Coordinates of C-alpha atoms in Angstrom, one line a residue:
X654 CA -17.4 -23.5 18.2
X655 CA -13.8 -23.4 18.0
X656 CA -13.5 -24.2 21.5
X657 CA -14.6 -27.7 20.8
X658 CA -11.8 -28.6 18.7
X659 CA -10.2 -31.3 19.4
X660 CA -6.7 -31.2 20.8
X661 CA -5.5 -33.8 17.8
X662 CA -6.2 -30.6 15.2
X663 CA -4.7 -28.0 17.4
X664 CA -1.9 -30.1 18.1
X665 CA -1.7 -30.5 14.7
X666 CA -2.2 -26.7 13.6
X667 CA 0.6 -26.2 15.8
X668 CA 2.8 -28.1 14.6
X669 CA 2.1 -26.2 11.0
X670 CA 2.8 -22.5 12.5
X671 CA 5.6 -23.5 13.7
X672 CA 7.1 -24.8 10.9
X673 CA 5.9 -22.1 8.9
X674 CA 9.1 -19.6 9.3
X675 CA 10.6 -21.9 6.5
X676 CA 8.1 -21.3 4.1
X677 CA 7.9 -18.3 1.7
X678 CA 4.3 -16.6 1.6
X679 CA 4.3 -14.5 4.4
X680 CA 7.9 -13.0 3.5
X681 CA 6.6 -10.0 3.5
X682 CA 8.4 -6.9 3.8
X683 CA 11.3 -8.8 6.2
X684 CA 9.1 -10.3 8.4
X685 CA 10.4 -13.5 10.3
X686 CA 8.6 -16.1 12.6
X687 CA 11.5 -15.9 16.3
X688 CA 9.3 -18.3 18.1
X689 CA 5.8 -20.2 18.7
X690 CA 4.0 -21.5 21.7
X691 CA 0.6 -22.2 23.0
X692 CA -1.3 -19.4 21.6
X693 CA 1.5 -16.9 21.2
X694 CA 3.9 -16.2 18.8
X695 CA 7.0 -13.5 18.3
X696 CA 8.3 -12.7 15.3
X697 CA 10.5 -9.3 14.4
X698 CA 11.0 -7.4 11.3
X699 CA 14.0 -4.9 10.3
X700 CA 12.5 -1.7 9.7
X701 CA 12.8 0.1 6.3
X702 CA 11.5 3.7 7.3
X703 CA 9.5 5.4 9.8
X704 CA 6.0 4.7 8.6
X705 CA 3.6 2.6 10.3
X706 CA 2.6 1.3 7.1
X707 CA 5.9 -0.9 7.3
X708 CA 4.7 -2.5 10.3
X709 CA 1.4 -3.7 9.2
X710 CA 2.4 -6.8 7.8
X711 CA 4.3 -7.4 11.5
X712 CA 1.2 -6.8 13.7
X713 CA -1.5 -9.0 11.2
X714 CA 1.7 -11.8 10.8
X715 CA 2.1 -11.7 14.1
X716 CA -1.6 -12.1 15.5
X717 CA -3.0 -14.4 12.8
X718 CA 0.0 -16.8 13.6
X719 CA -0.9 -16.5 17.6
X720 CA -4.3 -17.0 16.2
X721 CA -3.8 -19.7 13.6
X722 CA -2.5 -21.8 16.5
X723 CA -6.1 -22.5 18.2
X724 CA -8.1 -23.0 15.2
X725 CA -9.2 -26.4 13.7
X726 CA -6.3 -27.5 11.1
X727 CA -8.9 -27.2 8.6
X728 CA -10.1 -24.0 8.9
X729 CA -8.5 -20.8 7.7
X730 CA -8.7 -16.9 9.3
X731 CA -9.4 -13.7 7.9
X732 CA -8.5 -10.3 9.8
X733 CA -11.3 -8.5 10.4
X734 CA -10.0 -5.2 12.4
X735 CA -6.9 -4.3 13.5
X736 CA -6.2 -1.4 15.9
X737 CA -3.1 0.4 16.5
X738 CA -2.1 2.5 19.3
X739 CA 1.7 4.5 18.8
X740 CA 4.3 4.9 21.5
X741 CA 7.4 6.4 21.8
X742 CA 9.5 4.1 19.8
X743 CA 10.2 5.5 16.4
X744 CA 12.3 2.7 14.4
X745 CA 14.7 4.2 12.4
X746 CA 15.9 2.3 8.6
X747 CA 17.5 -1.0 9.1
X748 CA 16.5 -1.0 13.0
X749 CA 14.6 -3.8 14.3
X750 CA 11.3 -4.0 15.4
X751 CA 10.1 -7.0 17.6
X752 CA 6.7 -8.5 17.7
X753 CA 5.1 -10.6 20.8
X754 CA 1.7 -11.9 20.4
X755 CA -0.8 -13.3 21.9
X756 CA -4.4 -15.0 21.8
X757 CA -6.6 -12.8 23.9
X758 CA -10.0 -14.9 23.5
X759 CA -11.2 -17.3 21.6
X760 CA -15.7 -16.7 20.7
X761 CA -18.0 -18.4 18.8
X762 CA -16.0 -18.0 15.1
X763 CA -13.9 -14.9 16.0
X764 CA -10.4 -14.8 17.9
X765 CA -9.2 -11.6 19.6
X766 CA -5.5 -10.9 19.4
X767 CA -3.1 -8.5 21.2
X768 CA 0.6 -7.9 20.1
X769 CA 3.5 -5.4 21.5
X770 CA 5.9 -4.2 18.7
X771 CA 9.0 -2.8 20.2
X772 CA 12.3 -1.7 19.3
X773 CA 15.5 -3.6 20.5
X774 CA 16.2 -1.3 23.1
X775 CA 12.5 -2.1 24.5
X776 CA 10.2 0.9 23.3
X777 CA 6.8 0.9 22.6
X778 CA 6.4 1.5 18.8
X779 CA 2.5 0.5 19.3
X780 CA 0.1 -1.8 21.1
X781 CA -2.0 -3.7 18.3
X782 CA -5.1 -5.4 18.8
X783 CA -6.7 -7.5 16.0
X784 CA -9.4 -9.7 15.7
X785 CA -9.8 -12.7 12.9
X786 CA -13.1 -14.4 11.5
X787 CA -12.5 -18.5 11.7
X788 CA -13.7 -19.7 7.8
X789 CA -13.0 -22.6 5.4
X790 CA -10.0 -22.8 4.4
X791 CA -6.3 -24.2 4.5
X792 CA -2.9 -22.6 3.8
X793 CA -2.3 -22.6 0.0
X794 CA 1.4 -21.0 -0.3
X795 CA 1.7 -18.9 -3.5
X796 CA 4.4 -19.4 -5.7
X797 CA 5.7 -15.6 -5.9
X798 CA 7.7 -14.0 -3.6
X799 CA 7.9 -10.1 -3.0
X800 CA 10.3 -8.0 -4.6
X801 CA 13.8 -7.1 -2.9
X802 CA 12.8 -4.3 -0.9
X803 CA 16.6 -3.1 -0.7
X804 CA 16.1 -2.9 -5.1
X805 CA 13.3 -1.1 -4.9
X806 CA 15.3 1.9 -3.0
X807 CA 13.3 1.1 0.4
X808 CA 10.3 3.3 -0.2
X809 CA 7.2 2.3 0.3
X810 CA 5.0 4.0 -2.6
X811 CA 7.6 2.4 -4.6
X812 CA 7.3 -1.5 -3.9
X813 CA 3.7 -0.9 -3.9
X814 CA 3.9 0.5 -7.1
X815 CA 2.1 3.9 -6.4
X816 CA 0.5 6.1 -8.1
X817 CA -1.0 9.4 -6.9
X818 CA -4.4 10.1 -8.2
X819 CA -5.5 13.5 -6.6
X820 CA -3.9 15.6 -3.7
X821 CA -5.7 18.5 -3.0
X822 CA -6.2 20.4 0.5
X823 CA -8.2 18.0 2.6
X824 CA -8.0 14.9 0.2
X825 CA -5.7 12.6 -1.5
X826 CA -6.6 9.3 -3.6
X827 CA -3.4 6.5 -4.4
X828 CA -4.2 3.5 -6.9
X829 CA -2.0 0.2 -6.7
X830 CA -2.6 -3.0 -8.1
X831 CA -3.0 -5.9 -6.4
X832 CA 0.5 -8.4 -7.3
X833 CA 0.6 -11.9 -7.0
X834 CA 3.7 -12.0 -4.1
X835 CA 1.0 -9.4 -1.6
X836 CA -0.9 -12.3 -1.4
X837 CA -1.6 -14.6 2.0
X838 CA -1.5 -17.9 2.8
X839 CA -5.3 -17.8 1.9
X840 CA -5.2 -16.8 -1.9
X841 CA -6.2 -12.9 -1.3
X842 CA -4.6 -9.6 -0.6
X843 CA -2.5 -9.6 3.1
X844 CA -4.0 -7.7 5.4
X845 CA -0.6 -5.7 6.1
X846 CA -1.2 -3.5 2.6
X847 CA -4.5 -2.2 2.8
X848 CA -2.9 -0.6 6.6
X849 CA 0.0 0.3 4.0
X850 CA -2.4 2.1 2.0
X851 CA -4.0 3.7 4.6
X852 CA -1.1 4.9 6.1
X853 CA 0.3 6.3 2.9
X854 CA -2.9 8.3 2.1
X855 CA -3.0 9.6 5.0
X856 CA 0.7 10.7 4.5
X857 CA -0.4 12.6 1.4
X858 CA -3.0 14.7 3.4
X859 CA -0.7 15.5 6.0
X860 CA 1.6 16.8 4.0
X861 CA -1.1 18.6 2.1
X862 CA -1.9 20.3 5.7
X863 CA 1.3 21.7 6.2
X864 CA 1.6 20.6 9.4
X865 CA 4.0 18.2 11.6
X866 CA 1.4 15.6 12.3
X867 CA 2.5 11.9 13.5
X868 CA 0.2 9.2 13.9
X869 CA -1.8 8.6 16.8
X870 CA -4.1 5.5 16.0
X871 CA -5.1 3.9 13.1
X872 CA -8.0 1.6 13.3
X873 CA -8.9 -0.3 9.8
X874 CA -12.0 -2.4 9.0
X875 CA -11.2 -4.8 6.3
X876 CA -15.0 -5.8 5.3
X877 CA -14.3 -7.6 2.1
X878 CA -11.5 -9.8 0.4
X879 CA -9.1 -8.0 -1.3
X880 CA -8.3 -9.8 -4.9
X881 CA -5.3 -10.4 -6.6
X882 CA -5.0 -8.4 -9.9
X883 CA -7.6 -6.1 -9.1
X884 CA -6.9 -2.7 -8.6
X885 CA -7.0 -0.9 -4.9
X886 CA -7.9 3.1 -4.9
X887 CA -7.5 5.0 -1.3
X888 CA -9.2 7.6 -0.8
X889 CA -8.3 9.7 2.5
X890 CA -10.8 12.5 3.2
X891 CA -9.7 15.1 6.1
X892 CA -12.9 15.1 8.9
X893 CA -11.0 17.3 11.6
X894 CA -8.3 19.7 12.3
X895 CA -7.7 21.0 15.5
X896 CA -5.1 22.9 17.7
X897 CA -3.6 19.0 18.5
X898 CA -5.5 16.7 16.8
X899 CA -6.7 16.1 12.9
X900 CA -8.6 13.0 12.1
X901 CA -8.9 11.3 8.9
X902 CA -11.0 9.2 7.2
X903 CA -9.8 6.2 4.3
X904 CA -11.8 3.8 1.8
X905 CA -10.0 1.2 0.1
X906 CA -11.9 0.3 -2.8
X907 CA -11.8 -2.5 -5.3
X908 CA -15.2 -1.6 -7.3
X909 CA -16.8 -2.1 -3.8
X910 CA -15.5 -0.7 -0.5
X911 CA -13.0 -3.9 0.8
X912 CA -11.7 -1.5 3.8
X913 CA -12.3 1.7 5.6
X914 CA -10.2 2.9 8.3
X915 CA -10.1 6.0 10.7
X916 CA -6.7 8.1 11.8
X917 CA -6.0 10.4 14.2
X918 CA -2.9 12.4 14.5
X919 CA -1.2 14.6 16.9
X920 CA 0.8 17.4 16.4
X921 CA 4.7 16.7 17.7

């Protein structure tokens, strides 16, 4: 139970997220640790476009280092679900979006999280929830860091390297490959680009629609690992279209199915 740890090794897994800011593996996408105490943790990220695939990496930084405070210092986490709910906020390029998270409640092997990521002037850009499986495991930093983002011309398809296998109607599939810098602290893919994936497929259908859709909720399952070098195909199958509301289906697949997440979006 992690409830049983002693207060020596979450003292002392403490101590290690918040000194964490100063190492490089989770630089992702811009991301940067603001501040740590018990159980919670705010961090804030400058936004590079208006995507909610941008701000995965935020909400699962964000939670997993709330959450990495409270387990054993020799245990690891892996995200398990993550749930987004939009609000009004809508970051524009080079605004910044703040995190504040927080441990929720701590079962036997699982930790829920909550996080609020706003913009500076205070808007709701969406109320996360996420919940982490407690497994061996220690923080092994990689040695590569993610490309300039600002180089890569600030789109997303691009740093991820892109490519658009089918868009047709009510279905779109996107390969990328797994690269050494999307790795976590762990050894396997973040779980910040699979919601990237996600939320780019989806992107493909909408505009395959025709119609000015934004996103509602997103709501990803990540069931398996996701392995560095292998490739990741996301398939995004329409399920609904109605007078306010379409909802869409993704699979990320690496062979097997490693995530499968469900969308819904409103018309503006």
């Amino acid at each position: 139970m992690i409830s049983e740890t002693p207060a020596s090794g979450r003292n002392a897994r403490a101590a290690d997220v918040a000194r964490f800011p100063n190492t490089a593996p989770e630089n992702r996408f811009g991301v940067v640790q603001t501040g740590f105490s018990a159980q919670a943790v705010t961090a804030k990220q400058i936004a590079q476009g208006r995507e909610l695939g941008w701000l995965g990496v935020l909400a699962d930084f964000a939670t997993g280092r709330a959450v990495q405070g409270v387990v054993p210092a020799d245990r690891g986490i892996r995200t398990a679900t993550i749930h987004f709910e939009t609000g009004s906020g809508r970051p524009g390029t080079s605004d910044v979006v703040d995190a504040y998270a927080l441990v929720k409640d701590v079962a036997g092997g699982d930790v829920l999280a909550v996080a609020d990521l706003r913009t500076a002037a205070g808007q709701l850009v969406a109320s996360v929830s996420a919940r982490f499986i407690v497994v061996p495991g220690v923080v092994a930093p990689v040695a590569e860091s993610p490309p300039d983002i600002e180089v890569a011309g600030g789109s997303l398809a691009d740093l991820l390297g892109i490519e658009e296998l089918e868009a047709r109607g009510d279905r779109a599939r996107l390969r990328a490959v797994a690269e050494p810098w999307m790795a976590n602290p762990y050894g396997i893919v973040h779980g910040g680009i699979p919601i990237a994936l996600v939320d780019l497929a989806v992107g493909v259908v909408g505009n395959e629609l025709g119609e000015d859709f934004r996103t509602l909720s997103l709501d990803i399952n990540l069931q398996r690992p996701a392995r560095i070098g292998g490739e990741m195909i996301a398939e995004a199958v329409v399920q609904r279209v109605g007078a306010r509301v379409a909802v869409i289906e993704v699979e990320i697949a690496q062979q097997r199915v490693i995530a499968s997440a469900t969308v819904t979006l409103g018309r503006d």
